[in-house]
mmCIF file of C-alpha atoms in Angstrom:
data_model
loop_
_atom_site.group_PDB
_atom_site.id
_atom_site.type_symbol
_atom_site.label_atom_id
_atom_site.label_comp_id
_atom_site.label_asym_id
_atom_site.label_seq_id
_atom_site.Cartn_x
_atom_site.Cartn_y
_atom_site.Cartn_z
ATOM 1 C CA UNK B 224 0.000 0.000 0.000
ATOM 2 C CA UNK B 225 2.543 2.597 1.047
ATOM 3 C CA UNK B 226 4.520 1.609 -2.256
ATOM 4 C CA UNK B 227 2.166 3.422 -4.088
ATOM 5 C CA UNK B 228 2.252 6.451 -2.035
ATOM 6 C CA UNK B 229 5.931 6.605 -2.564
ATOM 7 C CA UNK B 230 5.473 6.119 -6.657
ATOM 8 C CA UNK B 231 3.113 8.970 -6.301
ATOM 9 C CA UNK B 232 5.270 10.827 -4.959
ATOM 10 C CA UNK B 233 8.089 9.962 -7.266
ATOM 11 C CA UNK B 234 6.193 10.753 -10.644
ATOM 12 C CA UNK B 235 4.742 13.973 -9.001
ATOM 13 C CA UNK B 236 7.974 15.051 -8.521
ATOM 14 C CA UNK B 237 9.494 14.442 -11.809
ATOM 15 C CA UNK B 238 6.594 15.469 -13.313
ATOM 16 C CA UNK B 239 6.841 18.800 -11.337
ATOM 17 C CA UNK B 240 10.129 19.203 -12.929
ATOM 18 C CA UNK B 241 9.345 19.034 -16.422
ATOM 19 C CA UNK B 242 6.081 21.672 -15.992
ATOM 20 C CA UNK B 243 8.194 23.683 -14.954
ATOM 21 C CA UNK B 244 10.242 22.906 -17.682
ATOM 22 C CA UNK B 245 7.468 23.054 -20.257
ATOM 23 C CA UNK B 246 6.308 26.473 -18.248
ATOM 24 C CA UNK B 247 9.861 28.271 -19.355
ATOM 25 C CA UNK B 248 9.560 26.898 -22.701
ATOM 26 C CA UNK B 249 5.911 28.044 -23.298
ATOM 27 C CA UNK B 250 7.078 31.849 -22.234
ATOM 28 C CA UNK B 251 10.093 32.071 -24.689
ATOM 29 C CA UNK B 252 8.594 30.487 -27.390
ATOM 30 C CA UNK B 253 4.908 31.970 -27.011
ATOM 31 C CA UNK B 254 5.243 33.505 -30.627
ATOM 32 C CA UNK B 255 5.097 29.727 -32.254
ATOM 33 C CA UNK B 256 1.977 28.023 -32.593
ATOM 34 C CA UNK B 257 0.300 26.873 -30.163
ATOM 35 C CA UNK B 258 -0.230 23.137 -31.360
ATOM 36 C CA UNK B 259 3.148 23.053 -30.543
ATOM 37 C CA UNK B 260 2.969 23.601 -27.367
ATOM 38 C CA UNK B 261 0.400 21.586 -27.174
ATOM 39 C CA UNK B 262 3.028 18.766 -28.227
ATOM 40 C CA UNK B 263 4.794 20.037 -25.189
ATOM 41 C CA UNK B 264 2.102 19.514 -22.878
ATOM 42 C CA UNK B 265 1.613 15.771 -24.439
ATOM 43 C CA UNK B 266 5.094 15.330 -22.889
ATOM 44 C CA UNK B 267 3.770 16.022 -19.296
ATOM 45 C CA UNK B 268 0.930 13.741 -19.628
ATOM 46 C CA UNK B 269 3.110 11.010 -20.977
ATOM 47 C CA UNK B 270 5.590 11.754 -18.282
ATOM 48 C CA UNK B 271 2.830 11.600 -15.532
ATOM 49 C CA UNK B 272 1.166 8.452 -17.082
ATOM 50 C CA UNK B 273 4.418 5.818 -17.485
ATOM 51 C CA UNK B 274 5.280 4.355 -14.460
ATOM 52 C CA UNK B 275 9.176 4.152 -14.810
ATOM 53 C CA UNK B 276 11.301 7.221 -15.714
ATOM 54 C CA UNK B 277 12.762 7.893 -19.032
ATOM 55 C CA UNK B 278 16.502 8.534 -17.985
ATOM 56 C CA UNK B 279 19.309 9.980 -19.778
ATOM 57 C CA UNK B 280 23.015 12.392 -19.477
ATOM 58 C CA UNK B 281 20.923 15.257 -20.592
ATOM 59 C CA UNK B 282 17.862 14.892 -18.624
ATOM 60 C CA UNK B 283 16.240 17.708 -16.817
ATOM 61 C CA UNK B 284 15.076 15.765 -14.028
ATOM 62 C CA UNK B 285 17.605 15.020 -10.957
ATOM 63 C CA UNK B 286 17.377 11.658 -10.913
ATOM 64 C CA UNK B 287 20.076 10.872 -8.205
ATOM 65 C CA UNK B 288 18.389 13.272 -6.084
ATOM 66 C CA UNK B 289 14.697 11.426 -6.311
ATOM 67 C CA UNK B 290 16.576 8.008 -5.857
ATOM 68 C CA UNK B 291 17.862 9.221 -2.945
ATOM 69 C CA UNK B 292 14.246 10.407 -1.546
ATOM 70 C CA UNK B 293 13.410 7.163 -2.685
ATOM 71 C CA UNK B 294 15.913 5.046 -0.598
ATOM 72 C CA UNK B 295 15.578 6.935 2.404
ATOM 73 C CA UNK B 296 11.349 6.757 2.254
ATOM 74 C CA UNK B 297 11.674 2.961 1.868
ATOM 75 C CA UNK B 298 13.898 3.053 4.365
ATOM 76 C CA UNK B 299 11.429 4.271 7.005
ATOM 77 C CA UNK B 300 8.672 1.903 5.189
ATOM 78 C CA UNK B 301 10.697 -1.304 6.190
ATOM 79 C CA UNK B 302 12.144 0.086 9.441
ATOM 80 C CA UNK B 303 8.571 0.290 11.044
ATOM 81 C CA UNK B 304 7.483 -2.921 9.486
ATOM 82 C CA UNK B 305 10.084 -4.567 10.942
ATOM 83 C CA UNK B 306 10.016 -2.612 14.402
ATOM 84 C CA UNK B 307 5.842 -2.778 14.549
ATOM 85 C CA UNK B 308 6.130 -6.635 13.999
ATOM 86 C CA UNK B 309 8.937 -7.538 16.499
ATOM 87 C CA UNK B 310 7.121 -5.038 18.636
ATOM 88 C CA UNK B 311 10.337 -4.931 20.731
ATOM 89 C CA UNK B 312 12.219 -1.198 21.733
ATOM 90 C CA UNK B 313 10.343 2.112 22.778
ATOM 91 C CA UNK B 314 10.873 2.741 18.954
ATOM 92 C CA UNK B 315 8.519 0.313 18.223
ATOM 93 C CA UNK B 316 5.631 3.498 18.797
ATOM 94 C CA UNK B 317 7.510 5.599 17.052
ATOM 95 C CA UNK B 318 7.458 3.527 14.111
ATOM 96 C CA UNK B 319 4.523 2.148 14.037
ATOM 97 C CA UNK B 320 3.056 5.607 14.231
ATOM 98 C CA UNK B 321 4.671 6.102 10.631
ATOM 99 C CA UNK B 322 3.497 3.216 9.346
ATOM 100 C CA UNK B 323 0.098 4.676 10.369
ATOM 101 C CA UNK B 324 0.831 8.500 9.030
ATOM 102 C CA UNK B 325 1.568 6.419 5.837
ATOM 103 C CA UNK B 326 -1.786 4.313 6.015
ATOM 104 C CA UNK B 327 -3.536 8.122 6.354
ATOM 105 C CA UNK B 328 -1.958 9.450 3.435
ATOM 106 C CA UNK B 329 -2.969 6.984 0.936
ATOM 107 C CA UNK B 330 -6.800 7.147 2.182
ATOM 108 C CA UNK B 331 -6.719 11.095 2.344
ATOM 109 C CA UNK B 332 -5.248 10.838 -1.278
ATOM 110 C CA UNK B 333 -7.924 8.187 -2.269
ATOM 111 C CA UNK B 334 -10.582 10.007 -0.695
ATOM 112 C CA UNK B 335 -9.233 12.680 -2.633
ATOM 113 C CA UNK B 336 -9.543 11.122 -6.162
ATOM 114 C CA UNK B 337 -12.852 9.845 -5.844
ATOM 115 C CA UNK B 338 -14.402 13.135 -4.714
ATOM 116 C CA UNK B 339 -13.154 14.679 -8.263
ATOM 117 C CA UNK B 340 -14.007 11.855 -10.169
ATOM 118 C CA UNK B 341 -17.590 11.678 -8.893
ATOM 119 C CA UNK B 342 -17.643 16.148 -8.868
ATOM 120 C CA UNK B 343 -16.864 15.449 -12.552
ATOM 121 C CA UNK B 344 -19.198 12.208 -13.592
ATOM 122 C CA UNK B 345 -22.596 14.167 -11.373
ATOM 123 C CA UNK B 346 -21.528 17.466 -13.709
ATOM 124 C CA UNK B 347 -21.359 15.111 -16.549
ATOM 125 C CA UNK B 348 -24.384 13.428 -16.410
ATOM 126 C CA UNK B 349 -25.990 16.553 -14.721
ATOM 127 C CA UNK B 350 -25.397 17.928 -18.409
ATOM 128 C CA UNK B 351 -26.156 15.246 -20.463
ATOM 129 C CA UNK B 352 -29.578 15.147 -18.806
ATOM 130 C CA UNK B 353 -30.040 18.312 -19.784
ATOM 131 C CA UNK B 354 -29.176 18.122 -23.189
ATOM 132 C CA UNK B 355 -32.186 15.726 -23.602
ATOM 133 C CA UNK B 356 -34.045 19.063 -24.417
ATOM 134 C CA UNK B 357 -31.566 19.845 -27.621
ATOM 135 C CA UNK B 358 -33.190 19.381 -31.366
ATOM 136 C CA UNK B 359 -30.750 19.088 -34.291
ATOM 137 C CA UNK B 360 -29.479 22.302 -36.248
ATOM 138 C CA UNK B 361 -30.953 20.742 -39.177
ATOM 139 C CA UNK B 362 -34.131 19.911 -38.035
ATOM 140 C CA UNK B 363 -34.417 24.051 -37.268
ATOM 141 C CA UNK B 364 -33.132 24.934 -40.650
ATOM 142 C CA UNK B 365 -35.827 22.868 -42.446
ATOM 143 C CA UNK B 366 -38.058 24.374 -40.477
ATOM 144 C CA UNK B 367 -37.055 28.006 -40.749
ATOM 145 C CA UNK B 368 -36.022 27.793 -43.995
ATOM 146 C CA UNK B 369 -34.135 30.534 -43.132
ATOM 147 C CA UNK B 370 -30.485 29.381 -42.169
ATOM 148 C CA UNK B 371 -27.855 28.097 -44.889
ATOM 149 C CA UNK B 372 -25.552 25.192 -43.853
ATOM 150 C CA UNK B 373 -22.088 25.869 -42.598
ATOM 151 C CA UNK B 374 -19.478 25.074 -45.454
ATOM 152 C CA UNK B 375 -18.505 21.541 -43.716
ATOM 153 C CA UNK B 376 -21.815 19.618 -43.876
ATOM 154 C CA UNK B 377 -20.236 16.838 -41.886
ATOM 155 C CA UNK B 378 -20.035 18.627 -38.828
ATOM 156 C CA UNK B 379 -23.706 20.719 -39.785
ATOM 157 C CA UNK B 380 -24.702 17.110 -38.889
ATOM 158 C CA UNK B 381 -23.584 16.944 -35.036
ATOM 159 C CA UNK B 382 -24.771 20.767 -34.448
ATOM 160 C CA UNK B 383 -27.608 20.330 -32.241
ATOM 161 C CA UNK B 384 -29.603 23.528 -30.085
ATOM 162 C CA UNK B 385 -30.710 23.801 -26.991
ATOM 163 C CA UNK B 386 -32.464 26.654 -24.622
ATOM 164 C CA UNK B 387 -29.813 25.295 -21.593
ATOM 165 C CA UNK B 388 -26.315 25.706 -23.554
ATOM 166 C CA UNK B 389 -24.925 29.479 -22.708
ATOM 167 C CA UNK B 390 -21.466 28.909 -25.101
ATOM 168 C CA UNK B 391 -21.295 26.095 -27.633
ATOM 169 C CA UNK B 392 -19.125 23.558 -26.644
ATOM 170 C CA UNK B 393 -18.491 19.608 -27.706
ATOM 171 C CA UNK B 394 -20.194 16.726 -25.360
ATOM 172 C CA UNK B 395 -19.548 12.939 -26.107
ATOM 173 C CA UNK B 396 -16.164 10.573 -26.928
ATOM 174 C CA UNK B 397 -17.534 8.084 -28.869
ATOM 175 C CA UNK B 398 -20.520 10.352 -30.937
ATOM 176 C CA UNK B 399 -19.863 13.480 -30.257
ATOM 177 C CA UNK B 400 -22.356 16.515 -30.713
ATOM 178 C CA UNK B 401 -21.748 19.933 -31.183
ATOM 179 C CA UNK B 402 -24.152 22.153 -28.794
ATOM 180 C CA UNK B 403 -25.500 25.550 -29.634
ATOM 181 C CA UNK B 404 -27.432 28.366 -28.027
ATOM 182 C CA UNK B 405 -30.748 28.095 -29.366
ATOM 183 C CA UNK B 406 -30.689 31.855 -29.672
ATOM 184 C CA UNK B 407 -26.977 31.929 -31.906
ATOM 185 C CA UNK B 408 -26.554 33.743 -34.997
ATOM 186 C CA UNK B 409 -26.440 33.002 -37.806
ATOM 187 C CA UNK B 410 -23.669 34.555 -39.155
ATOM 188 C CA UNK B 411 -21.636 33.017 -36.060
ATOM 189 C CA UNK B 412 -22.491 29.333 -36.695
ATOM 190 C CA UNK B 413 -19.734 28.717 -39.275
ATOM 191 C CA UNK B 414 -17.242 30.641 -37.100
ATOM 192 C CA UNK B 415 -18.438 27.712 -34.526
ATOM 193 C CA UNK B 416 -18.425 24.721 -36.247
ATOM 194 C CA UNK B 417 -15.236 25.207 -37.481
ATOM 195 C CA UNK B 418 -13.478 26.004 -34.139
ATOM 196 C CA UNK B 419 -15.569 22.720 -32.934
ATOM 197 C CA UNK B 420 -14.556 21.176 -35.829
ATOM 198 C CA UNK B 421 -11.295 21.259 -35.282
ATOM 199 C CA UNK B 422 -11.269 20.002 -31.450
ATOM 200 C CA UNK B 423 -13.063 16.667 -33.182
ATOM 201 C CA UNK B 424 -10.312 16.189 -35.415
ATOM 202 C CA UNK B 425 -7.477 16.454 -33.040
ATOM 203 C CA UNK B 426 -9.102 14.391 -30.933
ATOM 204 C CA UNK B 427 -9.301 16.700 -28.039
ATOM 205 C CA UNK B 428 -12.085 15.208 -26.111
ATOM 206 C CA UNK B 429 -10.262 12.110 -25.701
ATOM 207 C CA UNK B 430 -7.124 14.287 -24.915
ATOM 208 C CA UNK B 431 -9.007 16.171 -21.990
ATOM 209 C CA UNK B 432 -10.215 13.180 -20.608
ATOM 210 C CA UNK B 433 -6.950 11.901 -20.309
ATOM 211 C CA UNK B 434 -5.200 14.815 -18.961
ATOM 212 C CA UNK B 435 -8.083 14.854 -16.339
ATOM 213 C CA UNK B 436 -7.669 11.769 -14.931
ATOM 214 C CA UNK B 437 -4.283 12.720 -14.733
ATOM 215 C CA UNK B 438 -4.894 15.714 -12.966
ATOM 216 C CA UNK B 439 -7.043 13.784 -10.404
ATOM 217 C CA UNK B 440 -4.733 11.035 -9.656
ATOM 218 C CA UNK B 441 -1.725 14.075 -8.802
ATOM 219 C CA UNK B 442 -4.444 16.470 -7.592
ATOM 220 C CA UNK B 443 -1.939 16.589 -4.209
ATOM 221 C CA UNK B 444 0.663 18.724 -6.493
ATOM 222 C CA UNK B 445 -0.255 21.756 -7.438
ATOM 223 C CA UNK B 446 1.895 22.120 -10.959
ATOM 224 C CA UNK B 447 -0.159 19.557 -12.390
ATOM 225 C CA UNK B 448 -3.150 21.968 -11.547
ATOM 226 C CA UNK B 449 -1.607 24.417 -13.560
ATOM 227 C CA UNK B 450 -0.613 22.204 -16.104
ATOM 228 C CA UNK B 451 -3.923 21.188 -17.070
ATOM 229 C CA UNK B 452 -5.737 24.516 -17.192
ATOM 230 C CA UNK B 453 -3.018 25.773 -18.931
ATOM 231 C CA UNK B 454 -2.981 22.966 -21.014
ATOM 232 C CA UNK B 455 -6.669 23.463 -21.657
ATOM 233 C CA UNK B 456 -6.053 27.450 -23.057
ATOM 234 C CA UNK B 457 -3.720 26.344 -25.374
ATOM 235 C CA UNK B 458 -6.255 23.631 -27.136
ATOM 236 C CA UNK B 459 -8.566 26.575 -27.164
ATOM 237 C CA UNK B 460 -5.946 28.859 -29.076
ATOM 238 C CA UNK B 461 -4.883 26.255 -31.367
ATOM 239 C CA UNK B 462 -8.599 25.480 -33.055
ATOM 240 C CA UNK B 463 -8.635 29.336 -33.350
ATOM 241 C CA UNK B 464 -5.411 29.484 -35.213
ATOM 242 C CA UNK B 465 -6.502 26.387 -37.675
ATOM 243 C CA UNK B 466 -10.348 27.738 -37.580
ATOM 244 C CA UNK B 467 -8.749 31.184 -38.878
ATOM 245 C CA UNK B 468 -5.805 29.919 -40.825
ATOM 246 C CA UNK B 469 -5.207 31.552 -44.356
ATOM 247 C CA UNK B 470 -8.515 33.957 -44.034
ATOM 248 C CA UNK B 471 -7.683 37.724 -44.034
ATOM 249 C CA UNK B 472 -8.142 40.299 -41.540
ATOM 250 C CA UNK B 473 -12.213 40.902 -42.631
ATOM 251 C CA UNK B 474 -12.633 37.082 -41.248
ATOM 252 C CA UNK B 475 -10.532 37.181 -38.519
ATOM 253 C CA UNK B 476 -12.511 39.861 -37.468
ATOM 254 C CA UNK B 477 -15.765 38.560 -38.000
ATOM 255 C CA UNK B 478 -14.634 35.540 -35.807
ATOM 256 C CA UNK B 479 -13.458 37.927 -33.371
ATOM 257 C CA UNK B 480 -17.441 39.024 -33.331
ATOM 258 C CA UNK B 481 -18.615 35.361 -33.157
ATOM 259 C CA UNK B 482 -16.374 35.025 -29.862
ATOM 260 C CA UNK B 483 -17.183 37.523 -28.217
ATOM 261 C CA UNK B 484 -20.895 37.153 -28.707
ATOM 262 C CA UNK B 485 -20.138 33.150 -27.371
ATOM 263 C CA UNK B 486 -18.147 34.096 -24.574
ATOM 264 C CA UNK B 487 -19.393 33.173 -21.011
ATOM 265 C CA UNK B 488 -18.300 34.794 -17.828
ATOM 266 C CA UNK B 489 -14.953 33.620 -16.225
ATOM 267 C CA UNK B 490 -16.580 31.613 -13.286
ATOM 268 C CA UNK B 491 -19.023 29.698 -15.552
ATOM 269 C CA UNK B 492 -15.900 28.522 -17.354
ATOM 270 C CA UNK B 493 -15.093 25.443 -15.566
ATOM 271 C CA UNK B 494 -19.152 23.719 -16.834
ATOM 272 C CA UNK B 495 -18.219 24.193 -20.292
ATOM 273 C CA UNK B 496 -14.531 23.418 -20.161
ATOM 274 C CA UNK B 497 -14.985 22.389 -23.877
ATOM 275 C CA UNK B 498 -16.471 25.450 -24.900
ATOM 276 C CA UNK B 499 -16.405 27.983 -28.194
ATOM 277 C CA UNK B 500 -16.268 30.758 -25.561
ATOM 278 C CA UNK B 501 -14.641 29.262 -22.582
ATOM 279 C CA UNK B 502 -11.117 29.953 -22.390
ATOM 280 C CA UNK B 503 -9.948 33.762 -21.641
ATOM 281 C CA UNK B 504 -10.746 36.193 -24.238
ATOM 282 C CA UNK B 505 -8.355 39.142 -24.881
ATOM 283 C CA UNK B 506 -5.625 36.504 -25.077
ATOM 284 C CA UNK B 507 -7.550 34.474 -27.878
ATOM 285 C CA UNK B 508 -8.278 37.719 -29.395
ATOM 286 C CA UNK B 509 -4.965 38.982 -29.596
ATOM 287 C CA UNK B 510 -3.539 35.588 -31.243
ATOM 288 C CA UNK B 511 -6.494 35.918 -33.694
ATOM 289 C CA UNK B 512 -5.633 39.424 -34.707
ATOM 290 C CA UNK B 513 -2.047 39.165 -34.260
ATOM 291 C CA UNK B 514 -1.034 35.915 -35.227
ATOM 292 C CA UNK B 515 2.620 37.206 -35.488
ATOM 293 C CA UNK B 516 3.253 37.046 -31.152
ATOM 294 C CA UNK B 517 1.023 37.074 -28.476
ATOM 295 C CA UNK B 518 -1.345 35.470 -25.788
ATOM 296 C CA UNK B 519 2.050 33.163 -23.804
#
């Protein structure tokens, strides 16, 4: 049991290391693309996920240092087994009260993980059930006959409205749909479906799945916090570079319009994590309208 405290530990630290890492290297390069840095962020999940270390001459991560952490921790694991079994000494207490602080800490850090997993599945299925109320886009347009299809008809086909969504945003893994405002305009809805677009065909979903889980397994170290919301910004910022790629300023600023217009308030950004309008603003505005540098 208290060997997984101590991997935990381990990867948390050498994971700390390289967000930090990927931290410096997202300020002095902020002027390249952000699916770049996107790649860097892969690196941080990957690093969080495999449970050995990567080593190497040129690594960034001290590795003598965390072996040493890690010899002296199982150290203190084995010397109160070995004192709390003999049960001989008035050290036998003292160790068998760290075998006990040990015990703690894994149940505080289960307890831990299960609270976010079930705060995320009751948000989850708290907005699925309410998405019960959404009628396709198409369905509308037919019956309007007053809305012309966005110029990808593939996604036109997973746009779906409903009275409950505030900033469109993409729900599902396995079929996903792209939800609208029932009152969005017109003019906005190919803005939309091709920022959404492009989260469905990098795969993002899946992506912030798996950096959540991550995130809730470390949630004890606070880099990996910033790591993922970070993490999250720059997905945001990379479908609005390929959603505005090639287009000239007229577009960009029309998209500009159709972001604003989507845009939620900052502490409704965490229910629609996924969302057209979610991430912070003036930074996404900036990179739109001056792709050259900006928005680290």
């Amino acid at each position: 049991m208290s060997t997984t405290i101590q991997f935990l530990l381990h990867s948390s630290l050498r994971g700390g290391v390289l967000i930090l890492a990927v931290l410096l290297l997202r300020f002095l390069l902020h002027r390249i693309p952000k699916r770049y840095t996107c790649f860097l962020w892969t690196a941080v999940w990957l690093r969080l996920a495999l449970p050995f270390a990567l080593r190497s001459r040129f690594s960034l991560q001290p590795s003598r240092l965390f072996a040493d952490i890690g010899a002296a921790t199982l150290s203190q694991v084995q010397a109160a087994t070995i004192s709390q079994t003999e049960g001989i000494s008035s050290g036998a207490a003292v160790s068998a009260s760290t075998a006990v602080q040990i015990d703690w800490a894994l149940i505080i850090w289960i307890a831990g993980l299960t609270a976010l997993l079930l705060f995320a599945l009751g948000r989850y299925l708290r907005l699925k059930r309410r998405m019960r109320e959404a009628i396709p886009w198409r369905t509308m347009c037919a019956a309007t006959n007053s809305v012309s299809l966005p110029g990808t008809c593939a996604v036109g086909n997973r746009l779906w409205l409903c009275d409950w969504v505030e900033s469109p945003f993409v729900l599902g893994l396995f079929r996903p749909r792209i939800y609208l405002p029932s009152g969005a305009e017109e003019r906005d809805i190919p803005w939309i479906a091709a920022h959404e677009e492009a989260h469905l065909r990098h795969g993002d979903p899946w992506r912030k799945l798996g950096a959540f889980l991550l995130t809730a397994v470390y949630w004890f170290q606070p880099l990996v916090w910033i790591a993922f919301f970070l993490y999250c910004r720059d997905l945001e910022l990379a479908c609005d570079e390929q959603a505005v790629r090639g287009y000239d300023s007229d577009a960009r600023n029309a998209y500009v319009g159709a972001l604003l217009r989507a845009s939620v308030p900052s502490r409704r950004v965490w229910a629609f994590p996924m969302g057209f309008g979610s991430a912070p603003v003036r930074k996404r505005i900036e990179a739109i309208l001056h792709p050259s540098g900006c928005g680290h």
